[in-house]
Tab-separated table of C-alpha atoms in Angstrom:
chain	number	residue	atom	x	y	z
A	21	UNK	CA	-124.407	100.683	-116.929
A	22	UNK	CA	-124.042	103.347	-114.675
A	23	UNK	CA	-122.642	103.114	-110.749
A	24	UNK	CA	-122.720	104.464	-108.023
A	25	UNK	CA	-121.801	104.099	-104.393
A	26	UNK	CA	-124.230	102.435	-102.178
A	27	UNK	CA	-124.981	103.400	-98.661
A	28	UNK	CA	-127.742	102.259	-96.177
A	29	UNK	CA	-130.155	104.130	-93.925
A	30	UNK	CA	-130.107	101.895	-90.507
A	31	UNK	CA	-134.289	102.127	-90.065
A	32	UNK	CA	-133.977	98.595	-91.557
A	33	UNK	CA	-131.962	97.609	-88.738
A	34	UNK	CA	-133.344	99.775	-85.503
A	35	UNK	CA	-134.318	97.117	-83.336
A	36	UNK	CA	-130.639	95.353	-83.371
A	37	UNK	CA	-128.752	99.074	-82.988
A	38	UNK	CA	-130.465	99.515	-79.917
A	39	UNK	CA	-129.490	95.902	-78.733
A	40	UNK	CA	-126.203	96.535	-80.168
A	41	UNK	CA	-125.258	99.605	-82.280
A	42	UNK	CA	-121.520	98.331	-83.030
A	43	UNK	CA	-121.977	95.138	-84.091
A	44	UNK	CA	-125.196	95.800	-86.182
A	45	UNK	CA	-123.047	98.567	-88.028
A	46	UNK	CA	-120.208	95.875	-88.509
A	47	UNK	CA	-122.646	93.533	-89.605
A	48	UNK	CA	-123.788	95.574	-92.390
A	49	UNK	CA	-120.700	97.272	-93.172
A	50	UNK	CA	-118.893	93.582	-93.791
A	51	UNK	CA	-121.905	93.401	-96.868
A	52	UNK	CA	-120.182	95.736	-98.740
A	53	UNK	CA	-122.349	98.821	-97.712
A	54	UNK	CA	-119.852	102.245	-98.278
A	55	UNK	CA	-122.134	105.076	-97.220
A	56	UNK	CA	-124.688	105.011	-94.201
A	57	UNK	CA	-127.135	107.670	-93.310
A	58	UNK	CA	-126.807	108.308	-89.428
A	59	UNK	CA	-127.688	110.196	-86.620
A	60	UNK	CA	-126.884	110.986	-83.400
A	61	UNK	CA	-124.927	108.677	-81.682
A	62	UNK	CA	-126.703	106.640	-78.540
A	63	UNK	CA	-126.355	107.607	-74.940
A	64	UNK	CA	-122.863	106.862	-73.542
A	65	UNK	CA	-121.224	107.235	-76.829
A	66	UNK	CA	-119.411	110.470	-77.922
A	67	UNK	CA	-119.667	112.029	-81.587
A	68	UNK	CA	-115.810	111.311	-81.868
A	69	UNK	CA	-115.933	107.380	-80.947
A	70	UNK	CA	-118.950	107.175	-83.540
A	71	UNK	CA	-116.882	109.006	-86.061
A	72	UNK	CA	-114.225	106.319	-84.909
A	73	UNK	CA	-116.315	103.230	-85.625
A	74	UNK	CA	-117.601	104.527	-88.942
A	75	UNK	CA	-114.187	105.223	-90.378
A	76	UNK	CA	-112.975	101.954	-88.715
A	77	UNK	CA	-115.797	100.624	-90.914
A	78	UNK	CA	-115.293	102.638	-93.510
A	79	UNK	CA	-118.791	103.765	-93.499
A	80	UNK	CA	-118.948	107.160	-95.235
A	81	UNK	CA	-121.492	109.502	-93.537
A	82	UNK	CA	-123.797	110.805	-96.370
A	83	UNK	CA	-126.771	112.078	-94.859
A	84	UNK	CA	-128.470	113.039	-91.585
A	85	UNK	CA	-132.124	113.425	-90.686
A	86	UNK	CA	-133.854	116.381	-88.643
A	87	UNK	CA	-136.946	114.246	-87.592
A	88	UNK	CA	-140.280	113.087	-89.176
A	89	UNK	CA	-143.264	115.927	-89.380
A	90	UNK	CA	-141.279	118.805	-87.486
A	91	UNK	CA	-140.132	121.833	-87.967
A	92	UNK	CA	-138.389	122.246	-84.802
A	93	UNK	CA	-134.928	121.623	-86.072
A	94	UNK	CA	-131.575	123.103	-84.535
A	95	UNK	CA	-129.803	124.115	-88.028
A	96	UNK	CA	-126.558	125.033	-85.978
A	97	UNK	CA	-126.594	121.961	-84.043
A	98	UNK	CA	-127.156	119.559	-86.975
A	99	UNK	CA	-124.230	121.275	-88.880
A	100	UNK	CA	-121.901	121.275	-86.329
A	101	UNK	CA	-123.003	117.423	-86.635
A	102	UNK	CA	-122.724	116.846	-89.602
A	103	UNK	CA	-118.986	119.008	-89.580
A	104	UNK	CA	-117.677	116.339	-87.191
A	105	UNK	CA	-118.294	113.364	-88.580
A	106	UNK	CA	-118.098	114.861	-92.360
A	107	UNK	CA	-121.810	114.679	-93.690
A	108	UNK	CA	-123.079	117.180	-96.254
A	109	UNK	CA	-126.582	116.614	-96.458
A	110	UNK	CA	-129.863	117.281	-93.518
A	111	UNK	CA	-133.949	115.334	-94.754
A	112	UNK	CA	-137.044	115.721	-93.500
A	113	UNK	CA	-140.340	114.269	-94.166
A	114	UNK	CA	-143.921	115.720	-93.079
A	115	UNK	CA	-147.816	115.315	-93.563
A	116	UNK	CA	-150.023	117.748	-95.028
A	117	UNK	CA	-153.515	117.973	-94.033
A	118	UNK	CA	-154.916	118.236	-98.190
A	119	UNK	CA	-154.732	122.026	-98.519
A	120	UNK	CA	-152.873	124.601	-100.742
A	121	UNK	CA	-152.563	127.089	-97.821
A	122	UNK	CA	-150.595	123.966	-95.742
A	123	UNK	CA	-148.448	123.335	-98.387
A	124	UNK	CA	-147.861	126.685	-99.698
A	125	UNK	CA	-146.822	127.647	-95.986
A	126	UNK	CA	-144.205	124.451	-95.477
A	127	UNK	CA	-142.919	124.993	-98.644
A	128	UNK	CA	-141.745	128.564	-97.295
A	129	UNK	CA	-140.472	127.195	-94.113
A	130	UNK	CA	-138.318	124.399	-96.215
A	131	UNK	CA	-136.694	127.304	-97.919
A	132	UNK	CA	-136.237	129.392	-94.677
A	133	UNK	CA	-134.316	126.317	-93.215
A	134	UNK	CA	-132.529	125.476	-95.931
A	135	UNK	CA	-131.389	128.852	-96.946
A	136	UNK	CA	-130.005	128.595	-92.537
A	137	UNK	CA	-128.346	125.147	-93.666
A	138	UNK	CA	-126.826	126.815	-97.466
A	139	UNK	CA	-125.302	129.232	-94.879
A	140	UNK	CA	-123.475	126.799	-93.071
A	141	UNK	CA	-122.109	125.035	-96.709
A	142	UNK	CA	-125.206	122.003	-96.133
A	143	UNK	CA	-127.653	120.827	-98.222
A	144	UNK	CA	-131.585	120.640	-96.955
A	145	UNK	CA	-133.203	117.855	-98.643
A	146	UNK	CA	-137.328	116.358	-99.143
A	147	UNK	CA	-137.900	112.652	-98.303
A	148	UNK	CA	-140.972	111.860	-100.004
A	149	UNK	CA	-143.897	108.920	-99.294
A	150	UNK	CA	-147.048	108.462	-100.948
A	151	UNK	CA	-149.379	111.035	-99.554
A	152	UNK	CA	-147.317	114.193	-101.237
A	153	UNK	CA	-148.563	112.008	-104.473
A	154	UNK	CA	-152.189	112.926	-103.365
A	155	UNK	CA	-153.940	115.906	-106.022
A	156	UNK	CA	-154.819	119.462	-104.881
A	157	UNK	CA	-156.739	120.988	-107.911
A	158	UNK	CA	-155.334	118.402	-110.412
A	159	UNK	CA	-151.692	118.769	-108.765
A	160	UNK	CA	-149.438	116.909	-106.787
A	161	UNK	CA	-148.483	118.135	-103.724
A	162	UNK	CA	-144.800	116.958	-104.720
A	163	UNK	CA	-145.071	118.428	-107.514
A	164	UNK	CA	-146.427	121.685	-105.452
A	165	UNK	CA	-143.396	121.246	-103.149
A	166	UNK	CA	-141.160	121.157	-105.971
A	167	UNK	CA	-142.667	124.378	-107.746
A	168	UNK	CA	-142.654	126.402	-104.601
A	169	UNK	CA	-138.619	125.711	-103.067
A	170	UNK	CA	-135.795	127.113	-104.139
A	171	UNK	CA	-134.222	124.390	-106.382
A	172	UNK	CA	-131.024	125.353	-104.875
A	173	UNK	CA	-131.865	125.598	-101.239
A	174	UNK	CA	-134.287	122.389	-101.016
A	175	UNK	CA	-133.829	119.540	-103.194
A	176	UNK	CA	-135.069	115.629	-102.807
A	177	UNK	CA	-134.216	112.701	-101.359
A	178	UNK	CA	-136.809	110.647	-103.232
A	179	UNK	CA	-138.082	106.984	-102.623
A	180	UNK	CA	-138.515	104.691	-105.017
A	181	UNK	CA	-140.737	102.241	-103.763
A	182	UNK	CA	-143.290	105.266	-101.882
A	183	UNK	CA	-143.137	106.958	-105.831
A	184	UNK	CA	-144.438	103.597	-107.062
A	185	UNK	CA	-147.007	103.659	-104.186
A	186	UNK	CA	-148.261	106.814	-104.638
A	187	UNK	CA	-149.371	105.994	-108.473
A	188	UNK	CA	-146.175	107.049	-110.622
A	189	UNK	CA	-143.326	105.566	-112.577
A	190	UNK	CA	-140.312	106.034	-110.497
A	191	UNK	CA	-138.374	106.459	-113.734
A	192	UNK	CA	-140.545	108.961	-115.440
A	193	UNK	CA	-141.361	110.888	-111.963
A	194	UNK	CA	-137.403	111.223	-111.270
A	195	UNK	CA	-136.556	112.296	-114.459
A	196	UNK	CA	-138.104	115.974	-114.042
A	197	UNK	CA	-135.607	116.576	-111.411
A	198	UNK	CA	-132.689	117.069	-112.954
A	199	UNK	CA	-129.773	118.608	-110.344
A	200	UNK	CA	-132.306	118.248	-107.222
A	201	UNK	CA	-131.988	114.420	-106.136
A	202	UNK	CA	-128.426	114.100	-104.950
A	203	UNK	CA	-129.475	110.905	-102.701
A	204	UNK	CA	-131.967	108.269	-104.001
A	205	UNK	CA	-133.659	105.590	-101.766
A	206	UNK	CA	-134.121	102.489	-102.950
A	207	UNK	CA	-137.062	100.256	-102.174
A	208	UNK	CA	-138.555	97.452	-104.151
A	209	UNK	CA	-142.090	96.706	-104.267
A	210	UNK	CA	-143.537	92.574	-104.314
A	211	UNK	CA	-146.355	92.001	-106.697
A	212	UNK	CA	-149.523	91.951	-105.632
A	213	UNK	CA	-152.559	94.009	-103.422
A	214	UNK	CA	-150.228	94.426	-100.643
A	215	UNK	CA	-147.608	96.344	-102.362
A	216	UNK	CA	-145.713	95.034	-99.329
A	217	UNK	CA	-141.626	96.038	-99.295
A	218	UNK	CA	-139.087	93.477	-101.497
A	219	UNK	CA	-135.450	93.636	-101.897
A	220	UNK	CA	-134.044	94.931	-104.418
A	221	UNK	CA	-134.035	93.147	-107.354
A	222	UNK	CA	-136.759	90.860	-105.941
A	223	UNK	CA	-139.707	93.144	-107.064
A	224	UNK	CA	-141.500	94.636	-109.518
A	225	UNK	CA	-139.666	97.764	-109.949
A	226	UNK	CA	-137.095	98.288	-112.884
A	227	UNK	CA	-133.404	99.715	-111.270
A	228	UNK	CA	-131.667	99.341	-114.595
A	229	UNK	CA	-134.096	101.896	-115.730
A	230	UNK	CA	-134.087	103.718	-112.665
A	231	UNK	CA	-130.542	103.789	-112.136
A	232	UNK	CA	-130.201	105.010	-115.775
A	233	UNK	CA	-132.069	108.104	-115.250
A	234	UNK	CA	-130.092	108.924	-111.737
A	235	UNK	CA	-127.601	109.001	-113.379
A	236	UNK	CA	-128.765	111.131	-115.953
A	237	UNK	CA	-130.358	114.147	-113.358
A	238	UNK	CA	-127.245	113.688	-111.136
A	239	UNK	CA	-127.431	111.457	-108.342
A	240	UNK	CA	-124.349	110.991	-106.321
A	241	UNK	CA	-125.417	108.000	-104.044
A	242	UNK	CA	-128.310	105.365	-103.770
A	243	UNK	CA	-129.309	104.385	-100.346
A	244	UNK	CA	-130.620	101.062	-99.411
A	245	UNK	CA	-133.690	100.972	-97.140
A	246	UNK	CA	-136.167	98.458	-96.442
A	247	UNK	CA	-138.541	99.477	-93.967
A	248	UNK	CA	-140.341	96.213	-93.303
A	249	UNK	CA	-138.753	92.973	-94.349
A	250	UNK	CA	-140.329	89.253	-94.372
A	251	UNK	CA	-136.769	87.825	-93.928
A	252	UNK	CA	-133.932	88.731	-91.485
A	253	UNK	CA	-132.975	92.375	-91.950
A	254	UNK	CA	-129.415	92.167	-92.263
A	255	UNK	CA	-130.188	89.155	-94.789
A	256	UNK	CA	-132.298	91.695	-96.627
A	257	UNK	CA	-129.670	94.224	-96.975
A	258	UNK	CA	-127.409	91.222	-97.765
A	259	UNK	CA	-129.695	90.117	-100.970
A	260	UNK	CA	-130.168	93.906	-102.083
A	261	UNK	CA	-126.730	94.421	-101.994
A	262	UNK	CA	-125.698	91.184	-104.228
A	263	UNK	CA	-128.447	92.346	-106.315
A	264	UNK	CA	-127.082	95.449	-107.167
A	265	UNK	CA	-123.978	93.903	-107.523
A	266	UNK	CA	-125.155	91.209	-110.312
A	267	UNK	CA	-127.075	94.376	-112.000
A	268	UNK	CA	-123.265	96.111	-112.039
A	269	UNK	CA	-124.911	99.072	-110.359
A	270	UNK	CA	-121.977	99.139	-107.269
A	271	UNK	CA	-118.541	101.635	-107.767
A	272	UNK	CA	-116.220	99.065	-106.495
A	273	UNK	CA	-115.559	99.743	-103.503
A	274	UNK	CA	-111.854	97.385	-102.892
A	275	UNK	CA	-113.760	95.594	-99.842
């Protein structure tokens, strides 16, 4: 089987960061957890004493984000960022409003920002959900988005469980993108109408398969998130961790 290291984005967790951002990360980091995708640090703490309590943890920083359905991102400021606490990689997500001409025109602004970001020796990366699974003249406006950036200067963090809910095989969707999905979110989906969010391994999706083809189109880390959960959160990230672990998916990480 293939492995990988595992990080976590901390959306699963928001509410208990903002009542207490230390212990939360400690929390999570005593799972197992090696990577974490982070940003800025809360008021009253310094970039350096976040740094601090991440390597204390030793929580790798893999990723960053630049906001949800904005363009109004500070490339210099999120690379100077990501040079202090030693992240590589910067994702957005947005909304189209159903048109070529929208898509067409954020495609060129994803390569404009992450030809600023390739400058500065980071990598711009596409988070997808289910709408960019909706069809403009028999296409995908993923697969629009893919067509129309620079393979090099915009590649994807995909989603598992939002390729599932926008209609497609997570497997046989990923494995057209070989070289542009460095990070992969994982996300499992519960049977039934409600498609509602499961833990890994506790759904209907298939991560031996998945993982299998990661590996195959390059993926360097998969990234735990669970955006709503039925149980505990940090019992959530608990269970998908163990899962992974009984599925031999986890580089051992010595912890």
């Amino acid at each position: 089987m293939p492995k990988f290291p595992i990080a976590f984005q901390p959306y699963t967790i928001q509410k208990q960061l903002v009542e207490d951002y230390a212990g939360s990360l400690e929390r999570v980091a005593a799972i197992g957890y090696q990577g974490i995708e982070i940003g800025m640090p809360p008021e009253g703490m310094k970039i350096a004493e976040q740094k601090a309590l991440l390597d204390r943890l030793g929580l790798q920083v893999i990723n960053t984000w630049g906001g949800f359905n904005s363009f109004d991102i500070d490339t210099e400021q999120i690379a100077d960022y990501l040079d202090e606490v030693g992240g590589r990689y910067i994702t957005v997500s947005m909304l189209f409003d159903g048109t070529l001409e929208d898509v067409l025109n954020k495609s060129g602004q994803m390569n404009r920002i992450g030809e600023a970001f390739h400058r500065r020796g980071k990598q711009f990366l596409y988070h997808n959900h289910d709408w960019e699974f909706k069809r403009i003249d028999g296409e995908t406006i993923l697969d629009i988005l893919l067509r129309e950036t620079d393979p090099e200067l915009v590649k994807m963090e995909m989603d598992t469980y939002w390729i599932k809910r926008g209609g497609e095989d997570p497997a046989v969707y990923l494995s057209k993108l070989q070289n542009r999905c460095p990070l992969l979110h994982i996300k499992d989906m519960e049977a039934g109408e409600e498609q509602f969010f499961a833990e890994i391994g506790e759904g209907i999706l298939d991560f031996t398969k998945i993982s299998r083809v990661a590996e195959a189109i390059g993926t360097q880390w998969l990234v735990v998130e669970q955006d709503q959960s039925r149980l505990d959160p940090f019992e959530s990230l608990a269970i998908s961790y163990r899962n992974l672990h009984h599925l031999d998916l986890i580089i051992d990480n010595n912890k």
